[in-house]
PDB file of C-alpha atoms in Angstrom:
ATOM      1  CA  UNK K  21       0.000   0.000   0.000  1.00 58.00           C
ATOM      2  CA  UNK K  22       3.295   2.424  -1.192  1.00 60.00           C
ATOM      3  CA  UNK K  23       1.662   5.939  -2.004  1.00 68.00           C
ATOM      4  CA  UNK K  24      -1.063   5.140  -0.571  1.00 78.00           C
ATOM      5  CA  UNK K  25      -2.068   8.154   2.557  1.00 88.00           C
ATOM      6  CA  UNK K  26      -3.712   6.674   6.112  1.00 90.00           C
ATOM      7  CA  UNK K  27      -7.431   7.349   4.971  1.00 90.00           C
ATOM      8  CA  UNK K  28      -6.456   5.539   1.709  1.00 91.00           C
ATOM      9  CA  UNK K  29      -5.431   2.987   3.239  1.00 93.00           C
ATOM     10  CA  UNK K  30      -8.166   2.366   5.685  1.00 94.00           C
ATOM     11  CA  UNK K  31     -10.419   2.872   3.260  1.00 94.00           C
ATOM     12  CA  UNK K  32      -8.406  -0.148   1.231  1.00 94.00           C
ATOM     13  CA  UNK K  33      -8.657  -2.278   4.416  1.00 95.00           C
ATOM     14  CA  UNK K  34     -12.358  -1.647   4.857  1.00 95.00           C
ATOM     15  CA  UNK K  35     -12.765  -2.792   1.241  1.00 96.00           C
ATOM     16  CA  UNK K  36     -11.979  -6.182   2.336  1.00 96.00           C
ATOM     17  CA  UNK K  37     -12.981  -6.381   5.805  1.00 95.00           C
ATOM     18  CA  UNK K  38     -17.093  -5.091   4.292  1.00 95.00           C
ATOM     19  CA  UNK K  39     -16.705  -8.068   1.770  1.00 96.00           C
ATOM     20  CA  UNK K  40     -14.981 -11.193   4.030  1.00 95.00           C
ATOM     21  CA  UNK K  41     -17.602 -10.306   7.183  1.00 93.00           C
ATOM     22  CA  UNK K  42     -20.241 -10.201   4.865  1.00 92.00           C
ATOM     23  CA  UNK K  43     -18.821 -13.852   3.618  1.00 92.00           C
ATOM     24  CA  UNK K  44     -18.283 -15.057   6.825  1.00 89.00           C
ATOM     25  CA  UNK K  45     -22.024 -14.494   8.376  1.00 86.00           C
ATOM     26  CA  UNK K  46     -23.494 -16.017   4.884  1.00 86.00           C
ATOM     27  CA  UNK K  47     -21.257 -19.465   5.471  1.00 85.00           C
ATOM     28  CA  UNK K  48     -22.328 -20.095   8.213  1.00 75.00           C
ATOM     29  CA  UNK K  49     -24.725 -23.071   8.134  1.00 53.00           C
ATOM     30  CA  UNK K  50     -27.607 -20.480  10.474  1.00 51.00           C
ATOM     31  CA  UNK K  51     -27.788 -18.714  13.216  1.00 48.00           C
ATOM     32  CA  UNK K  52     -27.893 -22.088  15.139  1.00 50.00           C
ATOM     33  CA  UNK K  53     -23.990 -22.418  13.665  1.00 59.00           C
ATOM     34  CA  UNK K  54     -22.900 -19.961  16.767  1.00 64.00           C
ATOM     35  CA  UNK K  55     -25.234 -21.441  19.105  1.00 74.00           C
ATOM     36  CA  UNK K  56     -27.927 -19.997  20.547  1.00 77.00           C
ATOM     37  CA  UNK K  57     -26.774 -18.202  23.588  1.00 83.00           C
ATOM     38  CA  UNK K  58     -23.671 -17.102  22.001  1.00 83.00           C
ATOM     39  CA  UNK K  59     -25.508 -15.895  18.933  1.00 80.00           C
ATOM     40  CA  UNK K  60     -27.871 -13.516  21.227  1.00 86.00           C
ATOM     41  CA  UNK K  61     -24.917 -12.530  23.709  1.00 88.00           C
ATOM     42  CA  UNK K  62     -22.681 -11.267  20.442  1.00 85.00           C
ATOM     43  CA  UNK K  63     -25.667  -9.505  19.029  1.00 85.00           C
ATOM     44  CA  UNK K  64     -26.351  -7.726  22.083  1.00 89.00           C
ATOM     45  CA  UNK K  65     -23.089  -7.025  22.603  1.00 89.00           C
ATOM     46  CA  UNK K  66     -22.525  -5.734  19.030  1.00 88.00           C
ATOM     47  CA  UNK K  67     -25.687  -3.782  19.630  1.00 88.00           C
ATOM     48  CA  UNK K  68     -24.210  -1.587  22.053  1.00 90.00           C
ATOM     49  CA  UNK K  69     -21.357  -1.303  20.079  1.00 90.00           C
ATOM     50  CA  UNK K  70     -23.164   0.374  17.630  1.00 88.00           C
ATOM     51  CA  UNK K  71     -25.381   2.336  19.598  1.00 91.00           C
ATOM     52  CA  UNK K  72     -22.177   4.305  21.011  1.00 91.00           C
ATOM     53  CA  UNK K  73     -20.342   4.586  17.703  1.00 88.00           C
ATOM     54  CA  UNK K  74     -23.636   6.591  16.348  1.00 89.00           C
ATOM     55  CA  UNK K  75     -24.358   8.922  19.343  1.00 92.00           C
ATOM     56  CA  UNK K  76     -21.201   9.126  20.948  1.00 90.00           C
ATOM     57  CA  UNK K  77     -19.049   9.055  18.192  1.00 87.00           C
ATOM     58  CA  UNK K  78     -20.672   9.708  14.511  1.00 86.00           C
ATOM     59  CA  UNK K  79     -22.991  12.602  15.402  1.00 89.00           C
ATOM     60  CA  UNK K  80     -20.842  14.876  17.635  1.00 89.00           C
ATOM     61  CA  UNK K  81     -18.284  15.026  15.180  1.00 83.00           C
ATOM     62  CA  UNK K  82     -21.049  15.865  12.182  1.00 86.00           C
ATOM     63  CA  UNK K  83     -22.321  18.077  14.480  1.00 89.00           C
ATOM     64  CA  UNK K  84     -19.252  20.263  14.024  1.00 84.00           C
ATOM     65  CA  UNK K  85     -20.026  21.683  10.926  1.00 79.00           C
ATOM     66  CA  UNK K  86     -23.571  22.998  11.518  1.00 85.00           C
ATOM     67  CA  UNK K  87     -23.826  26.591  11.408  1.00 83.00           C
ATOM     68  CA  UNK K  88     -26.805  28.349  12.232  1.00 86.00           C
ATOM     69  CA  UNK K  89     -29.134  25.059  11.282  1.00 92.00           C
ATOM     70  CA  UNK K  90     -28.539  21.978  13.398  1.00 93.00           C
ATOM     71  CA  UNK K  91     -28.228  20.163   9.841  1.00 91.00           C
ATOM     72  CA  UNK K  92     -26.695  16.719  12.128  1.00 92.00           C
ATOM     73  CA  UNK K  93     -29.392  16.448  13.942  1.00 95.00           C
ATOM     74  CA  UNK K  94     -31.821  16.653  11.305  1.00 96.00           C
ATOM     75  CA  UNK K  95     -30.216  14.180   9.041  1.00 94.00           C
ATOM     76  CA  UNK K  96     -29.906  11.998  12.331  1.00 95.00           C
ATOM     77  CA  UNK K  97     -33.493  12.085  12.741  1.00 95.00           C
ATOM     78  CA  UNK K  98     -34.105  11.750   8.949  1.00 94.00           C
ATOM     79  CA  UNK K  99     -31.892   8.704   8.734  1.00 91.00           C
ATOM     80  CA  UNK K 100     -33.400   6.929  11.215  1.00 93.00           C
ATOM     81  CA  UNK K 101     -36.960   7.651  10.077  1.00 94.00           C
ATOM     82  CA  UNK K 102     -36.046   6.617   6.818  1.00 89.00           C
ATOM     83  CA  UNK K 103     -34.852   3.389   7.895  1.00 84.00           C
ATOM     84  CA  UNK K 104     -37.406   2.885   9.998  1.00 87.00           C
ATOM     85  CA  UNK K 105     -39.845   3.744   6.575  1.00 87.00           C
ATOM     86  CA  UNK K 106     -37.986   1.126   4.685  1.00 77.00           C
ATOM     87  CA  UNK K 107     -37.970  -1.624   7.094  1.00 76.00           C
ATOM     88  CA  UNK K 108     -41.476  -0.991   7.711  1.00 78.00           C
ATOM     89  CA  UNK K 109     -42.682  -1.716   4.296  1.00 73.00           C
ATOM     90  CA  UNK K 110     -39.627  -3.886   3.485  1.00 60.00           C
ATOM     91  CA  UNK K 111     -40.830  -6.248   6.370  1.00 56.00           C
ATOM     92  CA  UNK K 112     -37.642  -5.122   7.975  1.00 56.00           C
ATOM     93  CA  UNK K 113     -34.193  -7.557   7.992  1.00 52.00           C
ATOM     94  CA  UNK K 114     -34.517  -9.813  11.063  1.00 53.00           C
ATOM     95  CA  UNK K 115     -31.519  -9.560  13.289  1.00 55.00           C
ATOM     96  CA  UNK K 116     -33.828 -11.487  15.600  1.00 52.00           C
ATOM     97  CA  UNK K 117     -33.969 -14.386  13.889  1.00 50.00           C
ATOM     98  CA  UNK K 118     -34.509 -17.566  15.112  1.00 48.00           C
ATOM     99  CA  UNK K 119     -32.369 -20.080  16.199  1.00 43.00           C
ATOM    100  CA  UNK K 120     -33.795 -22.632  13.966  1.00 44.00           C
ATOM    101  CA  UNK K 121     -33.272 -20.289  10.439  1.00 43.00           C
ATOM    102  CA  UNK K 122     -35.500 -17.999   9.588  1.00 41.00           C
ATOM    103  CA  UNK K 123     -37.554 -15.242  11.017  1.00 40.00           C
ATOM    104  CA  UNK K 124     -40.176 -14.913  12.933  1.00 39.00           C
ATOM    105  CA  UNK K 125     -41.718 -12.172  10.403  1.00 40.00           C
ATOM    106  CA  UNK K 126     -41.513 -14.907   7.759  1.00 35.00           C
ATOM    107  CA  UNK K 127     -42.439 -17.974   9.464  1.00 38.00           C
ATOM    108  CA  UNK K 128     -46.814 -17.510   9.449  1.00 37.00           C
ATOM    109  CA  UNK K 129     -48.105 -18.598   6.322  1.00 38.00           C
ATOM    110  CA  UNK K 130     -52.098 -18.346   5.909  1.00 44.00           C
ATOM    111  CA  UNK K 131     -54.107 -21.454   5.672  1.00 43.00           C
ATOM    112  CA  UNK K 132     -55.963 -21.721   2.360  1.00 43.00           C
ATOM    113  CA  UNK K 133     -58.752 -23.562   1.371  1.00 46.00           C
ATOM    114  CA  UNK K 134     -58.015 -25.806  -2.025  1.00 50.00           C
ATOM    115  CA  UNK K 135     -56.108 -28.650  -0.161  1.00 55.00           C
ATOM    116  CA  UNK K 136     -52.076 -29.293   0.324  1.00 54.00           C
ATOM    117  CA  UNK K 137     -50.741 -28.191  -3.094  1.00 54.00           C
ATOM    118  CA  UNK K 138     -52.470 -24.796  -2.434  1.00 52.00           C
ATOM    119  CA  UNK K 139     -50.869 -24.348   0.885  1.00 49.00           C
ATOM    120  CA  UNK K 140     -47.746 -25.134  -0.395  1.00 56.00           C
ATOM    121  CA  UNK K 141     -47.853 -22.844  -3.186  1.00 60.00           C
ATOM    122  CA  UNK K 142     -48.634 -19.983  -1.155  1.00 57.00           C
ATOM    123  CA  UNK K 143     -45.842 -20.985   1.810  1.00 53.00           C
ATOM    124  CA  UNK K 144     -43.413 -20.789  -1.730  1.00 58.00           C
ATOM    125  CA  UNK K 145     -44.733 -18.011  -2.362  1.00 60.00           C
ATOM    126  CA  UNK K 146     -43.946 -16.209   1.465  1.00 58.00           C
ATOM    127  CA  UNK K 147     -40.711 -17.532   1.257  1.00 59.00           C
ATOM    128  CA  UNK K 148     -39.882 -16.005  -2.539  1.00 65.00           C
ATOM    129  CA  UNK K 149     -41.012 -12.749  -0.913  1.00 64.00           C
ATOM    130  CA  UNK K 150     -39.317 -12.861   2.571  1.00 59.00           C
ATOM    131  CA  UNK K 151     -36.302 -13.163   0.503  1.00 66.00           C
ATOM    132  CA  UNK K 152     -36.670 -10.886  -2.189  1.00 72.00           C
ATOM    133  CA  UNK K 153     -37.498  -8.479   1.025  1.00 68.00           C
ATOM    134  CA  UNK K 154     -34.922  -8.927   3.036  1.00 67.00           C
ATOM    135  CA  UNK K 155     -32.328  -8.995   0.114  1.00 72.00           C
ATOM    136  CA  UNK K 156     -33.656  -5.348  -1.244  1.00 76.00           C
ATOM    137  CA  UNK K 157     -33.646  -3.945   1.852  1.00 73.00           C
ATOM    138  CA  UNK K 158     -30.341  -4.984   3.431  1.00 76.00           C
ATOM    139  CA  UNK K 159     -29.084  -4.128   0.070  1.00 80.00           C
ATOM    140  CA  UNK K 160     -30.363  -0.828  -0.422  1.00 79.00           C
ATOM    141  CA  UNK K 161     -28.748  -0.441   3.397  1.00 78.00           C
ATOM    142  CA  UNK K 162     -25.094  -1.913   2.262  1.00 86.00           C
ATOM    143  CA  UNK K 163     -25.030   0.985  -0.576  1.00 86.00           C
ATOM    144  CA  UNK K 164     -25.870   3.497   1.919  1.00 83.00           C
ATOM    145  CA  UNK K 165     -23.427   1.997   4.572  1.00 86.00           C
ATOM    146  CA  UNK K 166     -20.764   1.515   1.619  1.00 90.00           C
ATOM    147  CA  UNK K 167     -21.088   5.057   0.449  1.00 87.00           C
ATOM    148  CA  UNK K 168     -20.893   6.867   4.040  1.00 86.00           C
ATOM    149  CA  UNK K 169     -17.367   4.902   4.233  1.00 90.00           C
ATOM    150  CA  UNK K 170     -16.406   6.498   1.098  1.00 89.00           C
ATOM    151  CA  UNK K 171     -17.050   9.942   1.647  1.00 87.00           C
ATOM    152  CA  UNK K 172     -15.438  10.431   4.359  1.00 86.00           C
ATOM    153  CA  UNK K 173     -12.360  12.614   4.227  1.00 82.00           C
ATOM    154  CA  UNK K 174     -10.715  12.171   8.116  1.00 83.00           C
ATOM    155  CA  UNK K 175      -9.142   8.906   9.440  1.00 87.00           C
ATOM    156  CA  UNK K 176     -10.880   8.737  12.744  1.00 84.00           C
ATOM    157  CA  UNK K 177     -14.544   9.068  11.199  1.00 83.00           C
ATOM    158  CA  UNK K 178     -13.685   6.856   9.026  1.00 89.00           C
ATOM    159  CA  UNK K 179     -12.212   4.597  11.138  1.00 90.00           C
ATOM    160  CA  UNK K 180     -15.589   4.668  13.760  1.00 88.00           C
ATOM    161  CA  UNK K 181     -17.926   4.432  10.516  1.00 87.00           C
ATOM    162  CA  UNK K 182     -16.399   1.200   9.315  1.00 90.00           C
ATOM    163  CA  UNK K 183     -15.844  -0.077  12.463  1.00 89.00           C
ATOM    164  CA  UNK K 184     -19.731   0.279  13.111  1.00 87.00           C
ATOM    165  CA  UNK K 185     -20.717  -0.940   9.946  1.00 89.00           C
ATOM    166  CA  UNK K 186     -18.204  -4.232   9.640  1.00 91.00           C
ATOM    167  CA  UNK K 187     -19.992  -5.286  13.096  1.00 87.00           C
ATOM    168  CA  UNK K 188     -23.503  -4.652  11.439  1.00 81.00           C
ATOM    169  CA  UNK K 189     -22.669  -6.365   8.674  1.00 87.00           C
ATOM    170  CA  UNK K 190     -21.559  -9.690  10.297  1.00 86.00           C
ATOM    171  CA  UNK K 191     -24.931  -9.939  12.198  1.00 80.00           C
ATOM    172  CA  UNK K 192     -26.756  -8.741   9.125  1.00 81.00           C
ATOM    173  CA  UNK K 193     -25.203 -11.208   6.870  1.00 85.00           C
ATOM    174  CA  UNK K 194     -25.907 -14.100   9.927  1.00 80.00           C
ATOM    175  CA  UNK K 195     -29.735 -12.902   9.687  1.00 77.00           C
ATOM    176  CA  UNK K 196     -29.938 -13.135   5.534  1.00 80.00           C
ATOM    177  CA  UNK K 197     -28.223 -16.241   5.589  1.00 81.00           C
ATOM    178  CA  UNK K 198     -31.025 -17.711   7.770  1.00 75.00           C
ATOM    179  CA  UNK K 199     -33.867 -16.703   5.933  1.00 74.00           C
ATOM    180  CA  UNK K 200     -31.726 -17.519   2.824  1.00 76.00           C
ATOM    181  CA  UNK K 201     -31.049 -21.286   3.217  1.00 74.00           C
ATOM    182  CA  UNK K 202     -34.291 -22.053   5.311  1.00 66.00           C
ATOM    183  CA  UNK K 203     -35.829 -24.309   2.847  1.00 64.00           C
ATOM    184  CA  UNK K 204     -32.162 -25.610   1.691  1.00 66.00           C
ATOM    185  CA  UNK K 205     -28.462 -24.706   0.418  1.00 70.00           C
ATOM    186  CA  UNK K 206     -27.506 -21.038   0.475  1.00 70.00           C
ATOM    187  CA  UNK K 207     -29.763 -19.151  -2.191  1.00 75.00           C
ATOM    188  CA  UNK K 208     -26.368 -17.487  -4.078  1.00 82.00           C
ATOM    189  CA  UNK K 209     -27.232 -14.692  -6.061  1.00 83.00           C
ATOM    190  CA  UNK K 210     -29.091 -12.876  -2.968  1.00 84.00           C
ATOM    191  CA  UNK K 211     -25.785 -13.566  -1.001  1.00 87.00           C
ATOM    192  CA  UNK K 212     -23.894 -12.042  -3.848  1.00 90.00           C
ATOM    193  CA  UNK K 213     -25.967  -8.958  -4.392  1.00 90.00           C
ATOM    194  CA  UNK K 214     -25.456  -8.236  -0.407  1.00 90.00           C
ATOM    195  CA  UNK K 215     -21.641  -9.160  -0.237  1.00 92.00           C
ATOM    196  CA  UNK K 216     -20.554  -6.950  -2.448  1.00 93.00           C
ATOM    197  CA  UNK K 217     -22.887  -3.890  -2.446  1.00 92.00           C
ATOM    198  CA  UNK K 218     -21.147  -2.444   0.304  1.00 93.00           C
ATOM    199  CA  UNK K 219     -17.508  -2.779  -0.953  1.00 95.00           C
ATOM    200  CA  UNK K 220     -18.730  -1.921  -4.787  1.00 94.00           C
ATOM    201  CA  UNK K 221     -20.701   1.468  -2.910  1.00 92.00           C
ATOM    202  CA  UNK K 222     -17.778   1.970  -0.822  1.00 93.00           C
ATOM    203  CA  UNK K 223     -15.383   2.338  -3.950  1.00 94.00           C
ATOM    204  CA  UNK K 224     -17.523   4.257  -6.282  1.00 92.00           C
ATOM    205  CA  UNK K 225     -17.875   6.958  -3.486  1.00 90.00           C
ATOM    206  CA  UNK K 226     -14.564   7.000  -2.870  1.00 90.00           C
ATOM    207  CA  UNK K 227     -13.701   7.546  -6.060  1.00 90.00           C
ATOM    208  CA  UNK K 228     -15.836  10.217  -6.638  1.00 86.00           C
ATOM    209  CA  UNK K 229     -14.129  11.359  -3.074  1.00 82.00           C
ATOM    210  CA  UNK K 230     -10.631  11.260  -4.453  1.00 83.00           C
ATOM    211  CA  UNK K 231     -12.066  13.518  -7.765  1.00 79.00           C
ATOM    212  CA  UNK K 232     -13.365  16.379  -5.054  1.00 73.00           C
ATOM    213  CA  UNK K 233     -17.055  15.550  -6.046  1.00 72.00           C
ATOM    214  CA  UNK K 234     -17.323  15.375  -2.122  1.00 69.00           C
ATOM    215  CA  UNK K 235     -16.130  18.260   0.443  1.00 65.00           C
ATOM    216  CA  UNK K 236     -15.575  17.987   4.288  1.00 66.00           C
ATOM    217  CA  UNK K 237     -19.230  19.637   4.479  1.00 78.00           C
ATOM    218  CA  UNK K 238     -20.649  16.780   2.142  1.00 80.00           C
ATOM    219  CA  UNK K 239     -18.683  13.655   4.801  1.00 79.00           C
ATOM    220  CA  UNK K 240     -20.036  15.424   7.698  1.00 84.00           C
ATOM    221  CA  UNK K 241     -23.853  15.413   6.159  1.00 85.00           C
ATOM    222  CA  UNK K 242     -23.235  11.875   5.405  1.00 84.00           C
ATOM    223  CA  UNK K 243     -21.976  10.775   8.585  1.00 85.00           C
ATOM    224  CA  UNK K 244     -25.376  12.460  10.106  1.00 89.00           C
ATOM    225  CA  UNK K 245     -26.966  10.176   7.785  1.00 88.00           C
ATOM    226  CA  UNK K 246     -25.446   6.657   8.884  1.00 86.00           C
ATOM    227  CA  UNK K 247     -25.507   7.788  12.507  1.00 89.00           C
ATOM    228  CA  UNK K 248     -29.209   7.939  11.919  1.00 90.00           C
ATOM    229  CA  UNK K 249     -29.413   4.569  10.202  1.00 87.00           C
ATOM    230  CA  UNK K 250     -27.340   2.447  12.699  1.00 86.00           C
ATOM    231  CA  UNK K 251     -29.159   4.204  15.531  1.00 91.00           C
ATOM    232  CA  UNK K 252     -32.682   2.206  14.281  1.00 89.00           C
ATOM    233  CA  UNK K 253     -30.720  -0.934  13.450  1.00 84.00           C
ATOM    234  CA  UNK K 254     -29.415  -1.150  16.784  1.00 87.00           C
ATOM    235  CA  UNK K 255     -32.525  -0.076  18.895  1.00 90.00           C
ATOM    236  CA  UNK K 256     -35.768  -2.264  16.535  1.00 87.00           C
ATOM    237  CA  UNK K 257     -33.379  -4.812  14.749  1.00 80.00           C
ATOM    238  CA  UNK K 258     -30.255  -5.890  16.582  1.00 84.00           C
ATOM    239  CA  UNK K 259     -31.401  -4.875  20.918  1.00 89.00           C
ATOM    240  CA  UNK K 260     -35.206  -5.033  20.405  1.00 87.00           C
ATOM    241  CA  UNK K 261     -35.127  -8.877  18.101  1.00 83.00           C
ATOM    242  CA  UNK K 262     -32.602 -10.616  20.654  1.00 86.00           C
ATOM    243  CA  UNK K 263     -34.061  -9.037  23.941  1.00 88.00           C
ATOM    244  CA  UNK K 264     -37.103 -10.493  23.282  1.00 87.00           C
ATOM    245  CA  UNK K 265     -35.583 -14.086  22.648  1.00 85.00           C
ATOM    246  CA  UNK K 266     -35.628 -16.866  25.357  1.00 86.00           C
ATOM    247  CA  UNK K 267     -31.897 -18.156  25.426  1.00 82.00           C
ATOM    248  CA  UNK K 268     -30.697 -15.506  28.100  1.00 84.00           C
ATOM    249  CA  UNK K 269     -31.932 -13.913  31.461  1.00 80.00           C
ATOM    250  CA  UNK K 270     -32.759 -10.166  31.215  1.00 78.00           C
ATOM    251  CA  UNK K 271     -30.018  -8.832  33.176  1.00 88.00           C
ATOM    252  CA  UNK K 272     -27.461 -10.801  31.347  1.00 89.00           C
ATOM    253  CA  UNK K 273     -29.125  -9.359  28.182  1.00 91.00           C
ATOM    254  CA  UNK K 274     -28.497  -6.164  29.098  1.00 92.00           C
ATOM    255  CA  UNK K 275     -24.719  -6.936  30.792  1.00 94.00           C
ATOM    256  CA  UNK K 276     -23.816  -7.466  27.351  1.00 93.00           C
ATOM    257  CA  UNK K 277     -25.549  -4.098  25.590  1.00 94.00           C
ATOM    258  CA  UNK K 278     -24.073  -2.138  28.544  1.00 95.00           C
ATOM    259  CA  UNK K 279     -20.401  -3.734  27.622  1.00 94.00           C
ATOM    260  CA  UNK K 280     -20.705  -3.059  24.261  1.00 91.00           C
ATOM    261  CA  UNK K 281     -21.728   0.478  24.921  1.00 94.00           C
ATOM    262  CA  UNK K 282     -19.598   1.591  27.884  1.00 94.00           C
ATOM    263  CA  UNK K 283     -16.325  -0.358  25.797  1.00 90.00           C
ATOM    264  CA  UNK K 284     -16.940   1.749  22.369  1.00 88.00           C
ATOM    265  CA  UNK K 285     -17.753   5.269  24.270  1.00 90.00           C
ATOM    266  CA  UNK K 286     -14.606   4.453  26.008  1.00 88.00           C
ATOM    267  CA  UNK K 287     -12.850   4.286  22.779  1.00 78.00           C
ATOM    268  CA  UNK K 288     -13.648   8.031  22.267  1.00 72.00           C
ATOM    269  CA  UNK K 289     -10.929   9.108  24.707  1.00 68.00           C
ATOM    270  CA  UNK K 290      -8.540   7.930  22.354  1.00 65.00           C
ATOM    271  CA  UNK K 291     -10.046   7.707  18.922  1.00 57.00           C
TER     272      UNK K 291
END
């Protein structure tokens, strides 16, 4: 990486890291591959982790470059209500998935009169949807998540953005690959379209980055943006889907959100 300056070369790192977490989450044979308890106490962990990297992190440092409009706080609110938008008519992405595979949003499929070959034409057809769903909408997320990485122009946001999105990606890609091989091997082309929209999103921005199509003012705007975004997948999908699952005890449930928290805002006296 010769040449190359220390935002280039994170950027270079995060490349890879987007794509081989993504990978990682979608080989794995479900979310029963971690185990149960192990797969909630990560998630809740990771929760917390992102939870401080948006509001502790991300949106002071966008907040900088407001002037006379509080134009962080407004993109932090829009980019949460956005995602919240999507998800909601998406049928969201299911970090709470079941051990088993699968969702729970996914799993009730009408009875219908007209006999077993009826019923299992329309339980083909929930599953075609739940995954054409889920696909779009953590895709659509990826570019976004990509694209905030690209933009930005400073190491240390940079650094807090990726780091934030490599650990939603992981759990996101663990969720997708449940609904994705419920029925059966790993559907491929919806695991392709999600591995690589975030590194192809993450190089076309910074591309347009390196040709000044995107100022300081522009990174900090974005940054508002994804702060927004990981604060909803952190609160409804990652800490609201696994505290309402069985394998832990509330207070250890909430143990591991406070370590993840209190560990990443701790981060901020040196990062």
């Amino acid at each position: 990486m010769d040449g190359l300056t220390e935002l280039e070369q994170l950027k270079a790192l995060l490349v890879v890291l987007t794509f081989g977490v993504a990978v990682a989450g979608l080989l794995l044979p479900s979310y029963g591959g971690l185990g149960a308890r192990t797969n909630v106490a990560l998630n809740l962990g990771a929760g917390g982790v992102v939870l401080s990297s948006a509001v502790v992190h991300l949106l002071p440092d966008a907040a900088e470059a407001d002037g006379d409009f509080p134009w962080a706080f407004a993109l932090f609110g829009f980019g949460y209500l956005s995602t919240l938008s999507l998800d909601a008519f998406g049928g969201g992405h299911g970090h709470g998935a079941s051990p088993e595979g699968g969702s729970p949003k996914y799993e009730s499929v009408p009875s219908l009169e007209g006999g077993a070959a009826a019923r299992s034409k329309a339980a083909a057809r929930s599953a075609a949807a739940a995954t054409a769903s889920a696909t779009t909408a953590l895709a659509v997320h990826s570019l976004g998540d990509g694209a905030a990485i690209g933009v930005q122009v400073h190491a240390r946001a940079c650094a807090v953005v990726g780091l934030a999105i490599v650990v939603h990606k992981f759990f996101g890609a663990l969720a997708l690959s449940a609904i994705l091989s419920r029925d059966g091997p790993l559907l491929k082309a919806p695991a392709a379209i999600f591995a690589v929209a975030t590194p192809v999103a993450l190089l076309a921005s910074w591309a347009g980055a390196r040709e000044g199509l995107f100022g300081g003012v522009f990174a900090d705007r974005a940054t508002a943006l994804c702060a927004g975004t990981l604060l909803h997948v952190c609160i409804h999908e990652i800490i609201g889907g696994n505290l309402r699952r069985p394998e832990l005890r509330g207070p250890a449930k909430l143990a591991y959100v406070w370590g993840g928290f209190c560990a990443m805002t701790l981060l901020a006296v040196w990062v």
